[in-house]
PDB file of C-alpha atoms in Angstrom:
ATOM      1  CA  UNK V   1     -15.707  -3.153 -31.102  1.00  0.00           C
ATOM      2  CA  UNK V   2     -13.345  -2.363 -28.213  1.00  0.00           C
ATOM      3  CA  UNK V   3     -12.814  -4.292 -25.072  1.00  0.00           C
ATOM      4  CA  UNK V   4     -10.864  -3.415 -22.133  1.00  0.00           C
ATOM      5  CA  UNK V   5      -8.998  -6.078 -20.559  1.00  0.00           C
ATOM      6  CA  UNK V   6      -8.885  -5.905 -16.824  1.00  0.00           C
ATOM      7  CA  UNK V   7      -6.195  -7.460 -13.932  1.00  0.00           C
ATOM      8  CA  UNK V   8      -7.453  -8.884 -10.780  1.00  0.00           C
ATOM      9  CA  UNK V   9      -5.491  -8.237  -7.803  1.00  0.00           C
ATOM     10  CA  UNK V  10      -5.598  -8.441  -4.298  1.00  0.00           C
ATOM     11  CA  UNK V  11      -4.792  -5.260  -2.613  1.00  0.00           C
ATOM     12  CA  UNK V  12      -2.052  -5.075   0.318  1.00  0.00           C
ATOM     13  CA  UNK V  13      -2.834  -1.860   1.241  1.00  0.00           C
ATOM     14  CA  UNK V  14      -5.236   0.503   1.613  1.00  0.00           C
ATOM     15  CA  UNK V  15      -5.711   2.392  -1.475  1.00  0.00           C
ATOM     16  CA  UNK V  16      -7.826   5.480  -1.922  1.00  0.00           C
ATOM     17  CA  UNK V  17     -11.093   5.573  -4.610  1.00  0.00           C
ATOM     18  CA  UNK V  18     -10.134   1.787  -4.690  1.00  0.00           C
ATOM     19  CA  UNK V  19     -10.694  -0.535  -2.016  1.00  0.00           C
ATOM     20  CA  UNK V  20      -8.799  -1.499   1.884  1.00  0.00           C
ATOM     21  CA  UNK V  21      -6.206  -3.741   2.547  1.00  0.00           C
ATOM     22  CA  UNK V  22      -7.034  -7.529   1.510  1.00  0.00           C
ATOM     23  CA  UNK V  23      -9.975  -6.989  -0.672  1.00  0.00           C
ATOM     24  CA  UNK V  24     -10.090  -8.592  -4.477  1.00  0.00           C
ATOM     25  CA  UNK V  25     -10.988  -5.985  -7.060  1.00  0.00           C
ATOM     26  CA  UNK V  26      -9.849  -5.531 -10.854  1.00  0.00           C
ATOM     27  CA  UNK V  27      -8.161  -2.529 -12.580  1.00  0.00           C
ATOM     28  CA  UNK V  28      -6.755  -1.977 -16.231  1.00  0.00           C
ATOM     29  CA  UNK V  29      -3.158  -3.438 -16.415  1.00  0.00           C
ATOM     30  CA  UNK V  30      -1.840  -0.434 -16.956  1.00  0.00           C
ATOM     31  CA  UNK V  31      -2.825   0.873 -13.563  1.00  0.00           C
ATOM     32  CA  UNK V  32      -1.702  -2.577 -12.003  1.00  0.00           C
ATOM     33  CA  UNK V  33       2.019  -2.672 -13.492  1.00  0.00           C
ATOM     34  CA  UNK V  34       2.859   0.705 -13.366  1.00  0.00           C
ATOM     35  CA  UNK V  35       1.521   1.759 -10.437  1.00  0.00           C
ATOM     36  CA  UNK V  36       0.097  -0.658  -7.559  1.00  0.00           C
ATOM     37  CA  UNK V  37       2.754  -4.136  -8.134  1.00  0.00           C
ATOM     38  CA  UNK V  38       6.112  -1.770  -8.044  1.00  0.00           C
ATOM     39  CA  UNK V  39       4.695   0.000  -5.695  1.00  0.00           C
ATOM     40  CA  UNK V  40       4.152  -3.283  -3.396  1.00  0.00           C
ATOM     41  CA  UNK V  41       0.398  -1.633  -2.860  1.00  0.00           C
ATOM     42  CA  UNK V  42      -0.936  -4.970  -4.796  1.00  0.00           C
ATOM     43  CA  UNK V  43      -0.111  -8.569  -5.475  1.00  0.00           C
ATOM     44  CA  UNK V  44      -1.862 -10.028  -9.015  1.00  0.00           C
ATOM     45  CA  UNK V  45      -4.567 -12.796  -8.034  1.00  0.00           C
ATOM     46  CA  UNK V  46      -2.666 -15.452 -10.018  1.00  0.00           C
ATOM     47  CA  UNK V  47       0.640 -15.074  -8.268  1.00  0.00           C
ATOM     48  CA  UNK V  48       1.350 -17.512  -5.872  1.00  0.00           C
ATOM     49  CA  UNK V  49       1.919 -15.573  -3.006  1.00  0.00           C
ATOM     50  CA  UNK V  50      -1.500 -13.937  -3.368  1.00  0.00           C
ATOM     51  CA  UNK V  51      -3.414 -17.306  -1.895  1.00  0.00           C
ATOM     52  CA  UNK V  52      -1.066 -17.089   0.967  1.00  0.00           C
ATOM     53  CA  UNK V  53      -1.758 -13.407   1.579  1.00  0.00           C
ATOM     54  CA  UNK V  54      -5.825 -13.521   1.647  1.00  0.00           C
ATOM     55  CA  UNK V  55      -5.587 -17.054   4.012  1.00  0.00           C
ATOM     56  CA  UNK V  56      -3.449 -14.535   6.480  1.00  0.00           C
ATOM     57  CA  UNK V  57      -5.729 -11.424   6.070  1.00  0.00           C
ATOM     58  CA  UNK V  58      -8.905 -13.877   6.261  1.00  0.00           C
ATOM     59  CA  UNK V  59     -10.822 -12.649   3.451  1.00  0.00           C
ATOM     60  CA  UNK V  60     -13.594 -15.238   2.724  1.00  0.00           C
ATOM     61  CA  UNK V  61     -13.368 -17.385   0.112  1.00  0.00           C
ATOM     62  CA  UNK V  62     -17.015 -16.794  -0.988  1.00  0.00           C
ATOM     63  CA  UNK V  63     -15.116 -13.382  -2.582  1.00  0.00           C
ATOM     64  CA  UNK V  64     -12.805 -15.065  -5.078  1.00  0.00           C
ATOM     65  CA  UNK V  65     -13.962 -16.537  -8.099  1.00  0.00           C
TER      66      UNK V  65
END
């Protein structure tokens, strides 16, 4: 069987049909690298700068897990 693999990232801006600046959502790597990283649109949850960026937006911690 096939299984999709999926990126969580926290979004720097807002982007349409996908969320608003700050919020924690996941989307196929393909659309992450390609198109939301270079872009600066998105920062991938792991990445250190990521923890930094929800403490400044204030997004509650309940959200990440």
């Amino acid at each position: 069987m096939f299984t999709r693999a999926f990126k969580k990232i926290v979004l720097t801006d807002d982007v349409p049909n996908l969320g608003f600046k700050g919020e924690i959502c996941f989307v196929k790597p393909g659309r992450a690298l390609n198109h939301l990283v270079p872009r600066q649109k998105a920062l991938f949850f792991s990445d250190p700068l990521a923890e930094a960026y929800v403490t400044k937006v204030n997004v509650s911690k309940f959200i990440m897990f």
